[in-house]
């Protein structure tokens, strides 16, 4: 039995836990009765989207940010689903057990909340050097943007948080973290890093989203064995560059 767009949306609603995001984009963006054999996943529209859709003979499309989508350039029966905040909160640098499992984190705890929802996690990892941990993060995300070394040479408890404030950094340190991982460096938390001695890895917001898109592709493949799930070609190529490795915050 072939997959329908409403079935896909119902599954994603449950998996991404969309109920707190009633006012945000979630679910079916353009309805279609076309059976889905081939599903494309993309963070956002780009100039060659229609070419890719046609070349890959896609039946449906998932978008994270559909805002600039030009529907007139796409096949009229192409079904589209789109999820914004729910995707970010479930599949990026937040309380993300799937990412925690990849990193080998154990005994996950919530760190930080927004509107009653967790925005980060703490967990134990195998004792390792900061260099070993950074190598692992580069392998997972393709690279990182920045590494700031703290005062502790070893890592055995890490914090992954979708925000960076003075308070969050201090909470992570007070709860035993050696390393703080986030998407974007915030100067407001610099003093907290200096005083706590925490090391910092800035993954990059888009890198975390690309990881989330790959993770979602795996989830959908696990759910429907016969479904072909495709990602845009060279999704990570737009990032470029390398990480700046600094000896310390001093």
Short mmCIF file of N, CA and C in Angstrom, two decimals, residues 27-93:
data_model
loop_
_atom_site.label_atom_id
_atom_site.label_comp_id
_atom_site.label_asym_id
_atom_site.label_seq_id
_atom_site.Cartn_x
_atom_site.Cartn_y
_atom_site.Cartn_z
N UNK A 27 3.01 20.63 9.42
CA UNK A 27 2.05 19.80 8.71
C UNK A 27 2.02 20.03 7.22
N UNK A 28 0.87 19.75 6.61
CA UNK A 28 0.73 19.84 5.15
C UNK A 28 0.77 21.30 4.71
N UNK A 29 1.70 21.58 3.79
CA UNK A 29 1.85 22.94 3.24
C UNK A 29 1.10 23.06 1.92
N UNK A 30 1.15 22.00 1.12
CA UNK A 30 0.32 21.93 -0.09
C UNK A 30 -0.21 20.51 -0.22
N UNK A 31 -1.51 20.34 -0.18
CA UNK A 31 -2.10 18.99 -0.24
C UNK A 31 -1.93 18.36 -1.61
N UNK A 32 -1.97 17.04 -1.61
CA UNK A 32 -1.89 16.29 -2.86
C UNK A 32 -2.41 14.89 -2.61
N UNK A 33 -3.04 14.32 -3.61
CA UNK A 33 -3.49 12.93 -3.53
C UNK A 33 -2.52 11.98 -4.22
N UNK A 34 -1.42 12.50 -4.68
CA UNK A 34 -0.43 11.69 -5.40
C UNK A 34 0.22 10.68 -4.46
N UNK A 35 0.23 9.40 -4.78
CA UNK A 35 0.91 8.41 -3.93
C UNK A 35 2.40 8.72 -3.84
N UNK A 36 2.99 8.47 -2.67
CA UNK A 36 4.39 8.84 -2.45
C UNK A 36 5.28 7.61 -2.52
N UNK A 37 6.11 7.58 -3.54
CA UNK A 37 7.16 6.55 -3.67
C UNK A 37 8.53 7.16 -3.39
N UNK A 38 8.69 8.43 -3.77
CA UNK A 38 9.97 9.10 -3.64
C UNK A 38 9.74 10.44 -2.92
N UNK A 39 10.42 10.61 -1.78
CA UNK A 39 10.25 11.79 -0.94
C UNK A 39 11.57 12.55 -0.86
N UNK A 40 11.53 13.85 -1.11
CA UNK A 40 12.71 14.69 -0.98
C UNK A 40 12.66 15.51 0.29
N UNK A 41 13.82 15.67 0.94
CA UNK A 41 13.92 16.46 2.16
C UNK A 41 14.91 17.60 1.93
N UNK A 42 14.51 18.82 2.28
CA UNK A 42 15.40 19.96 2.13
C UNK A 42 15.12 20.97 3.24
N UNK A 43 16.16 21.69 3.65
CA UNK A 43 15.95 22.70 4.66
C UNK A 43 15.13 23.86 4.13
N UNK A 44 15.31 24.20 2.87
CA UNK A 44 14.65 25.38 2.31
C UNK A 44 14.69 25.30 0.79
N UNK A 45 13.91 26.10 0.10
CA UNK A 45 14.01 26.15 -1.36
C UNK A 45 15.35 26.73 -1.80
N UNK A 46 15.82 26.33 -2.95
CA UNK A 46 17.01 26.95 -3.54
C UNK A 46 16.80 27.04 -5.05
N UNK A 47 17.73 27.66 -5.73
CA UNK A 47 17.50 28.03 -7.13
C UNK A 47 17.24 26.84 -8.05
N UNK A 48 17.83 25.69 -7.71
CA UNK A 48 17.68 24.51 -8.56
C UNK A 48 16.68 23.50 -8.00
N UNK A 49 15.83 23.95 -7.08
CA UNK A 49 14.90 23.02 -6.46
C UNK A 49 14.00 22.33 -7.48
N UNK A 50 13.41 23.09 -8.38
CA UNK A 50 12.48 22.49 -9.34
C UNK A 50 13.21 21.50 -10.25
N UNK A 51 14.44 21.82 -10.62
CA UNK A 51 15.24 20.89 -11.45
C UNK A 51 15.47 19.59 -10.71
N UNK A 52 15.82 19.70 -9.43
CA UNK A 52 16.05 18.51 -8.60
C UNK A 52 14.78 17.69 -8.45
N UNK A 53 13.66 18.35 -8.16
CA UNK A 53 12.37 17.66 -7.99
C UNK A 53 12.02 16.87 -9.25
N UNK A 54 12.21 17.49 -10.41
CA UNK A 54 11.85 16.83 -11.67
C UNK A 54 12.84 15.72 -12.03
N UNK A 55 14.13 16.00 -11.81
CA UNK A 55 15.14 14.99 -12.16
C UNK A 55 14.99 13.73 -11.32
N UNK A 56 14.69 13.93 -10.03
CA UNK A 56 14.56 12.79 -9.12
C UNK A 56 13.16 12.21 -9.08
N UNK A 57 12.26 12.78 -9.86
CA UNK A 57 10.87 12.29 -9.95
C UNK A 57 10.24 12.19 -8.56
N UNK A 58 10.36 13.26 -7.80
CA UNK A 58 9.82 13.28 -6.44
C UNK A 58 8.30 13.35 -6.46
N UNK A 59 7.70 12.64 -5.53
CA UNK A 59 6.24 12.67 -5.37
C UNK A 59 5.83 13.64 -4.26
N UNK A 60 6.74 13.91 -3.33
CA UNK A 60 6.43 14.79 -2.21
C UNK A 60 7.73 15.41 -1.71
N UNK A 61 7.57 16.49 -0.94
CA UNK A 61 8.72 17.26 -0.49
C UNK A 61 8.52 17.69 0.96
N UNK A 62 9.58 17.55 1.76
CA UNK A 62 9.63 18.09 3.13
C UNK A 62 10.52 19.32 3.11
N UNK A 63 10.02 20.42 3.72
CA UNK A 63 10.81 21.64 3.85
C UNK A 63 10.80 22.10 5.31
N UNK A 64 11.93 22.61 5.75
CA UNK A 64 12.02 23.19 7.08
C UNK A 64 11.60 24.66 7.06
N UNK A 65 12.07 25.38 6.06
CA UNK A 65 11.69 26.79 5.90
C UNK A 65 11.10 26.99 4.51
N UNK A 66 9.80 26.95 4.37
CA UNK A 66 9.19 27.04 3.04
C UNK A 66 8.90 28.46 2.56
N UNK A 67 9.39 29.46 3.30
CA UNK A 67 8.92 30.84 3.11
C UNK A 67 9.09 31.36 1.69
N UNK A 68 10.20 31.03 1.03
CA UNK A 68 10.45 31.57 -0.31
C UNK A 68 10.11 30.59 -1.42
N UNK A 69 9.30 29.62 -1.11
CA UNK A 69 8.97 28.60 -2.09
C UNK A 69 8.10 29.18 -3.21
N UNK A 70 8.48 28.90 -4.44
CA UNK A 70 7.72 29.36 -5.61
C UNK A 70 6.97 28.15 -6.18
N UNK A 71 5.75 28.03 -5.75
CA UNK A 71 4.96 26.86 -6.10
C UNK A 71 4.75 26.72 -7.60
N UNK A 72 4.71 27.84 -8.29
CA UNK A 72 4.43 27.80 -9.73
C UNK A 72 5.53 27.08 -10.52
N UNK A 73 6.70 26.91 -9.92
CA UNK A 73 7.81 26.24 -10.61
C UNK A 73 7.85 24.74 -10.33
N UNK A 74 6.94 24.27 -9.51
CA UNK A 74 6.94 22.86 -9.13
C UNK A 74 5.76 22.13 -9.76
N UNK A 75 5.86 20.82 -9.92
CA UNK A 75 4.72 20.06 -10.46
C UNK A 75 3.47 20.31 -9.63
N UNK A 76 2.32 20.50 -10.27
CA UNK A 76 1.11 20.87 -9.54
C UNK A 76 0.61 19.81 -8.57
N UNK A 77 1.00 18.54 -8.77
CA UNK A 77 0.54 17.48 -7.88
C UNK A 77 1.60 17.07 -6.86
N UNK A 78 2.66 17.86 -6.74
CA UNK A 78 3.70 17.57 -5.74
C UNK A 78 3.18 17.93 -4.35
N UNK A 79 3.07 16.96 -3.47
CA UNK A 79 2.66 17.23 -2.09
C UNK A 79 3.81 17.80 -1.29
N UNK A 80 3.51 18.72 -0.37
CA UNK A 80 4.56 19.36 0.42
C UNK A 80 4.14 19.39 1.89
N UNK A 81 5.06 18.97 2.76
CA UNK A 81 4.91 19.15 4.19
C UNK A 81 6.03 20.05 4.67
N UNK A 82 5.76 20.82 5.72
CA UNK A 82 6.76 21.76 6.23
C UNK A 82 6.65 21.86 7.75
N UNK A 83 7.81 21.84 8.41
CA UNK A 83 7.87 21.92 9.87
C UNK A 83 9.02 22.84 10.24
N UNK A 84 8.72 23.86 11.02
CA UNK A 84 9.72 24.86 11.38
C UNK A 84 10.25 24.65 12.80
N UNK A 85 9.60 25.23 13.79
CA UNK A 85 10.10 25.16 15.17
C UNK A 85 10.11 23.74 15.72
N UNK A 86 9.13 22.95 15.36
CA UNK A 86 9.08 21.58 15.86
C UNK A 86 10.31 20.80 15.40
N UNK A 87 10.75 21.01 14.18
CA UNK A 87 11.96 20.37 13.67
C UNK A 87 13.18 20.83 14.47
N UNK A 88 13.30 22.14 14.68
CA UNK A 88 14.43 22.68 15.43
C UNK A 88 14.50 22.09 16.83
N UNK A 89 13.37 22.01 17.50
CA UNK A 89 13.37 21.57 18.90
C UNK A 89 13.57 20.07 19.05
N UNK A 90 13.25 19.31 18.03
CA UNK A 90 13.37 17.85 18.15
C UNK A 90 14.68 17.33 17.58
N UNK A 91 15.23 18.02 16.56
CA UNK A 91 16.32 17.40 15.80
C UNK A 91 17.57 18.27 15.66
N UNK A 92 17.73 19.28 16.51
CA UNK A 92 18.98 20.04 16.44
C UNK A 92 19.64 20.03 17.81
N UNK A 93 20.25 21.14 18.22
CA UNK A 93 21.04 21.17 19.45
C UNK A 93 20.15 21.54 20.64
#
